[in-house]
XYZ file of C-alpha atoms in Angstrom:
395
model
C 145.344 148.508 131.330
C 143.337 149.380 128.225
C 144.642 152.252 126.121
C 142.316 154.198 123.775
C 143.436 152.036 120.841
C 142.531 148.907 122.810
C 139.078 150.311 123.505
C 138.660 151.189 119.836
C 139.449 147.598 118.815
C 137.002 146.273 121.404
C 134.277 148.631 120.175
C 134.803 147.595 116.556
C 134.083 144.005 117.552
C 131.075 145.053 119.613
C 129.747 147.110 116.703
C 130.197 144.223 114.250
C 128.121 141.933 116.453
C 125.474 144.349 117.722
C 124.898 147.206 115.263
C 121.836 145.571 113.682
C 120.189 145.180 117.074
C 121.016 148.765 117.988
C 118.868 150.010 115.122
C 115.740 148.556 116.743
C 114.500 151.170 119.212
C 113.328 149.949 122.577
C 114.878 146.498 122.391
C 114.832 145.313 126.054
C 117.967 143.229 125.523
C 120.063 146.335 125.018
C 121.731 147.675 128.140
C 122.862 151.269 127.973
C 125.051 152.820 129.082
C 127.892 150.615 127.961
C 130.620 150.649 130.610
C 134.073 149.422 129.587
C 136.518 148.667 132.429
C 139.907 150.204 131.702
C 141.800 147.845 134.000
C 143.532 149.990 136.624
C 146.416 148.031 138.174
C 147.023 147.116 141.787
C 149.968 148.740 143.591
C 152.018 145.564 143.176
C 151.352 145.577 139.427
C 152.102 149.291 139.188
C 155.454 148.892 140.938
C 156.549 146.476 138.190
C 155.739 148.914 135.390
C 155.737 152.468 136.720
C 156.469 154.077 133.346
C 153.779 152.068 131.557
C 151.188 153.047 134.198
C 152.198 156.689 133.903
C 151.825 156.585 130.094
C 148.486 154.752 130.342
C 147.013 157.260 132.822
C 148.399 160.153 130.770
C 146.800 158.803 127.606
C 143.376 158.956 129.249
C 144.085 162.278 130.918
C 144.833 163.820 127.521
C 142.080 161.979 125.704
C 139.061 163.857 124.344
C 136.176 162.256 122.546
C 132.807 160.587 123.013
C 131.930 159.186 126.404
C 132.860 159.866 129.990
C 136.026 158.559 131.601
C 135.376 157.595 135.207
C 138.313 158.087 137.581
C 139.131 156.388 140.819
C 141.490 157.526 143.621
C 143.820 154.900 145.067
C 145.868 155.412 148.269
C 148.888 153.192 148.006
C 151.390 152.544 150.729
C 154.516 153.049 148.588
C 153.302 155.090 145.623
C 150.985 157.393 147.545
C 147.658 158.679 146.292
C 147.047 158.097 142.593
C 144.099 159.149 140.416
C 143.566 156.449 137.788
C 141.089 155.955 134.914
C 138.723 153.154 135.931
C 136.102 152.877 133.173
C 134.711 154.473 130.034
C 130.967 155.094 129.906
C 129.197 155.328 126.535
C 125.534 156.301 126.498
C 124.436 154.880 123.148
C 125.279 153.601 119.665
C 126.257 157.034 118.373
C 129.056 157.276 120.911
C 130.338 153.838 119.879
C 130.198 154.796 116.205
C 132.061 158.042 116.855
C 134.858 156.032 118.452
C 135.306 153.731 115.445
C 134.692 156.142 112.550
C 131.210 154.864 111.712
C 129.191 157.862 112.866
C 128.259 159.149 109.400
C 127.126 155.687 108.278
C 125.205 155.246 111.519
C 123.346 158.525 111.041
C 122.350 157.499 107.497
C 121.297 153.981 108.483
C 119.394 155.191 111.541
C 117.498 157.853 109.614
C 116.589 155.507 106.790
C 115.588 152.764 109.211
C 113.224 155.218 110.881
C 111.790 156.224 107.483
C 111.065 152.594 106.612
C 109.654 151.817 110.055
C 107.454 154.895 109.976
C 105.951 153.826 106.650
C 105.799 150.117 107.483
C 106.237 149.195 111.178
C 106.291 145.526 110.211
C 109.617 146.116 108.421
C 111.571 146.893 111.598
C 113.176 143.478 112.008
C 113.923 142.994 108.305
C 115.337 146.510 107.930
C 117.575 146.113 110.977
C 119.307 143.235 109.181
C 120.077 145.513 106.235
C 122.372 147.960 108.020
C 124.976 148.071 105.247
C 122.331 148.733 102.611
C 120.781 151.527 104.655
C 124.172 153.024 105.476
C 125.600 152.958 101.961
C 122.714 153.395 99.519
C 122.667 156.723 97.683
C 119.969 159.208 98.699
C 118.375 159.074 95.233
C 118.277 155.282 95.306
C 116.759 155.207 98.792
C 114.066 157.604 97.606
C 113.408 155.303 94.640
C 113.241 152.324 97.009
C 110.509 153.981 99.082
C 108.538 154.881 95.962
C 108.799 151.358 94.567
C 107.635 149.794 97.847
C 104.730 152.249 98.062
C 103.651 151.506 94.492
C 103.945 147.729 94.870
C 101.989 147.876 98.118
C 99.187 149.768 96.358
C 99.336 147.511 93.264
C 100.153 144.006 94.536
C 99.047 142.166 91.364
C 99.759 144.572 88.524
C 101.269 141.910 86.194
C 103.335 144.618 84.541
C 106.872 144.060 83.358
C 109.401 145.924 85.556
C 110.120 148.313 82.683
C 106.454 149.376 82.708
C 106.425 150.677 86.272
C 105.119 154.274 86.240
C 107.724 155.440 88.763
C 110.169 158.212 87.924
C 113.778 157.073 87.735
C 112.938 153.366 88.020
C 113.532 150.908 85.204
C 114.725 147.340 84.681
C 118.383 148.332 85.178
C 117.517 149.783 88.587
C 115.357 146.869 89.710
C 117.455 143.952 88.463
C 120.385 144.260 90.940
C 117.953 145.016 93.794
C 115.544 142.099 93.381
C 116.883 140.345 96.485
C 116.549 143.470 98.645
C 113.025 144.172 97.383
C 111.987 140.553 97.904
C 113.143 140.595 101.548
C 111.286 143.821 102.267
C 108.123 142.771 100.416
C 108.041 139.434 102.245
C 108.252 141.216 105.615
C 105.590 143.742 104.588
C 103.264 140.824 103.891
C 104.114 138.802 106.978
C 105.980 136.099 105.047
C 109.324 134.553 105.867
C 110.405 134.798 102.234
C 111.161 131.077 101.871
C 109.816 129.750 98.598
C 108.744 133.213 97.471
C 110.593 134.819 94.587
C 110.697 138.479 93.642
C 108.049 138.229 90.949
C 105.495 136.396 93.077
C 106.035 138.903 95.899
C 105.925 141.996 93.700
C 103.160 140.928 91.346
C 105.370 141.931 88.415
C 105.646 139.761 85.329
C 109.013 138.057 84.700
C 110.572 138.245 81.288
C 110.085 134.961 79.434
C 113.224 132.799 79.303
C 114.873 132.947 75.899
C 116.967 130.307 74.188
C 118.934 130.313 70.952
C 118.791 127.415 68.526
C 120.556 126.703 65.247
C 118.783 124.455 62.764
C 121.667 122.612 61.125
C 119.599 120.431 58.804
C 118.531 122.166 55.520
C 115.369 120.063 55.379
C 114.348 121.170 58.875
C 115.204 124.777 58.007
C 112.798 124.633 55.102
C 109.952 124.127 57.590
C 110.894 127.435 59.217
C 111.129 129.598 56.133
C 114.820 128.857 55.720
C 115.797 130.280 59.118
C 118.889 128.777 60.716
C 119.486 130.948 63.791
C 116.455 131.537 66.003
C 116.398 133.256 69.407
C 112.950 133.186 70.983
C 111.076 132.618 74.256
C 111.329 128.989 75.296
C 107.565 128.605 75.148
C 107.568 129.554 71.454
C 110.492 127.247 70.653
C 108.656 124.444 72.413
C 105.687 124.809 70.070
C 107.788 124.357 66.921
C 107.273 121.067 65.052
C 110.939 120.354 64.338
C 111.334 116.710 65.391
C 115.119 116.435 64.861
C 116.926 113.141 65.373
C 119.829 114.775 67.236
C 120.048 117.709 69.605
C 123.502 119.197 70.140
C 124.005 121.420 73.196
C 127.028 123.721 72.891
C 128.120 125.743 75.909
C 129.706 128.748 74.184
C 128.123 131.013 71.595
C 130.910 131.290 69.026
C 131.539 127.540 69.016
C 127.842 127.064 68.326
C 127.780 129.677 65.567
C 130.655 127.930 63.774
C 128.864 124.568 63.511
C 128.442 123.178 59.975
C 125.260 121.692 58.541
C 124.440 118.327 60.075
C 121.554 116.097 58.945
C 118.678 115.840 61.416
C 120.395 118.095 63.960
C 119.317 121.136 65.939
C 121.831 122.877 68.243
C 121.039 124.847 71.394
C 123.824 127.293 72.105
C 125.089 129.404 75.017
C 122.627 128.141 77.622
C 125.223 127.960 80.384
C 123.533 126.903 83.609
C 120.171 127.741 82.028
C 119.956 124.161 80.734
C 116.804 123.703 82.822
C 114.933 125.041 79.777
C 115.556 121.645 78.157
C 112.711 120.201 80.219
C 110.284 122.644 78.574
C 111.001 121.706 74.943
C 109.095 118.489 74.141
C 110.579 117.818 70.686
C 114.064 117.122 72.078
C 113.071 114.400 74.549
C 113.398 111.454 72.192
C 116.449 112.781 70.368
C 119.978 111.538 70.491
C 121.619 114.080 72.793
C 125.171 115.437 72.611
C 126.701 117.953 75.028
C 129.920 119.805 74.192
C 131.270 122.232 76.760
C 134.463 123.499 78.328
C 136.698 121.022 80.123
C 136.509 122.711 83.495
C 134.543 122.034 86.650
C 131.609 124.214 85.596
C 131.469 122.514 82.200
C 130.926 119.184 83.949
C 128.467 120.732 86.409
C 126.385 122.028 83.480
C 126.576 118.596 81.802
C 125.358 117.006 85.032
C 122.462 119.438 85.234
C 121.534 118.954 81.576
C 121.609 115.183 81.985
C 119.028 115.454 84.774
C 116.623 116.612 82.034
C 118.008 114.535 79.157
C 119.430 111.286 80.572
C 120.529 110.182 77.084
C 123.094 113.008 76.759
C 126.592 111.959 75.707
C 129.538 114.311 76.104
C 131.764 115.294 73.200
C 135.454 116.229 73.464
C 135.255 116.363 77.265
C 137.685 113.542 78.079
C 141.149 113.327 79.547
C 142.794 112.663 76.174
C 141.402 115.922 74.720
C 142.436 117.843 77.833
C 146.022 116.602 77.608
C 146.234 116.950 73.812
C 145.700 120.709 74.081
C 147.669 121.365 77.275
C 149.503 124.279 75.648
C 146.166 126.115 75.392
C 145.043 125.694 78.987
C 143.802 128.712 80.902
C 142.917 129.111 84.578
C 139.445 128.557 86.009
C 139.070 131.379 88.520
C 136.176 129.948 90.572
C 135.677 126.213 90.538
C 132.415 124.375 91.094
C 131.868 123.608 94.777
C 130.031 120.306 94.197
C 131.899 117.435 95.839
C 130.419 114.915 93.430
C 128.203 114.945 90.343
C 126.551 111.515 90.335
C 125.072 111.820 86.830
C 128.532 111.999 85.262
C 129.763 108.849 83.580
C 132.849 107.196 85.149
C 135.378 108.687 82.696
C 133.810 112.143 83.067
C 133.865 111.892 86.839
C 137.578 111.035 86.794
C 138.346 114.252 84.900
C 136.015 116.316 87.112
C 137.667 115.076 90.304
C 141.102 115.496 88.753
C 140.356 119.147 87.969
C 139.118 119.797 91.497
C 142.165 118.060 92.985
C 144.536 120.001 90.638
C 145.924 116.722 89.268
C 147.242 118.397 86.096
C 147.949 121.826 87.571
C 146.249 124.535 89.562
C 142.666 125.231 88.349
C 143.331 123.891 84.861
C 140.777 124.778 82.193
C 140.462 123.991 78.480
C 137.888 126.224 76.816
C 136.092 124.470 73.976
C 136.842 127.182 71.396
C 140.592 126.572 71.841
C 140.335 123.036 70.467
C 141.501 122.695 66.852
C 138.467 123.055 64.602
C 139.621 120.123 62.488
C 139.522 117.946 65.611
C 136.007 119.224 66.358
C 134.763 118.389 62.858
C 136.300 114.920 63.047
C 134.643 114.303 66.429
C 131.251 115.481 65.151
C 131.626 113.261 62.071
C 132.526 110.236 64.175
C 129.585 110.904 66.463
C 127.297 111.104 63.435
C 128.702 107.862 61.986
C 128.083 106.046 65.268
C 124.527 107.349 65.248
C 123.924 106.099 61.671
C 125.411 102.717 62.503
C 123.170 102.309 65.571
C 120.111 103.252 63.495
C 120.984 100.598 60.876
C 121.381 97.929 63.552
């Protein structure tokens, strides 16, 4: 015997699984009306729970809302003639949404889906998968979305930067968080599945050049650049510089990089994070001695692994178990750990620490940020690394 609350729970599950399909008008797989059996009992069942049956029938007798309750008359030998609710009939998605408190969102999503489909019939399938976007986007943003799609359709290869779009209310801050949505819609508009196509290739807009920040720690190398030490520039421009250092030092965090002292023959790249792929685009670092210094946490090792795929000669600095344990009083918590099961480019000692962090060997989500390490220890480690480098050069 299904009570109204039971039906509501059932409809929430049905909505969660089917609401995207319901947006597509004329889908032959959809069978309306939706008829939900309410489970009227037999006389034997009713005799065991007379009060419960009375409450159940009364709940439907007093119910008012979307849909039609269908009643059935039963003539029972002991209980006499009883009129019982047999099924609830719902004629379409709006009735379902009214039941579960989603009617306002449905109206918005349905209207916006129709707007998109009217402009671009080929978007029907893609748009139906974006129910939450269509239901929750602000009216002003949906209007901007239509204008952006119209402009990009008319200008498929503009090669403008996003900031240059001549569309009222649209700038880089509006586009940046919506690149994924725009890419999905543009791919469908052009009959593509979207695999292998990024936002910029689909939109015809020009991506901003990747920037990197370097610090020239050798006074002699600085003299070649007009005395500049700190340079932030597009990677392509950095790649064209004739620096030819003997050592490249990659430092994960900005302030740790800014605090570095002068070091002969050394150029530091700072605050790249996971953007270490830019290393493959800078030719003058390929033959250098490479040092990577990052946080002792799972992402620090994941970035090291990624950097080493471009610079196999990279050696880690202050990313060992001894350093981790030495500064245990300064540990913090790594909120989201790397999901990689293994990082094969890590050296054996590095891999031991990485796996230990993931397995919580020293505590739950332990993390030692590089800037928490005593600066005297850092300077000693850099000096020792430099001395080893000089010794190897002499040999």
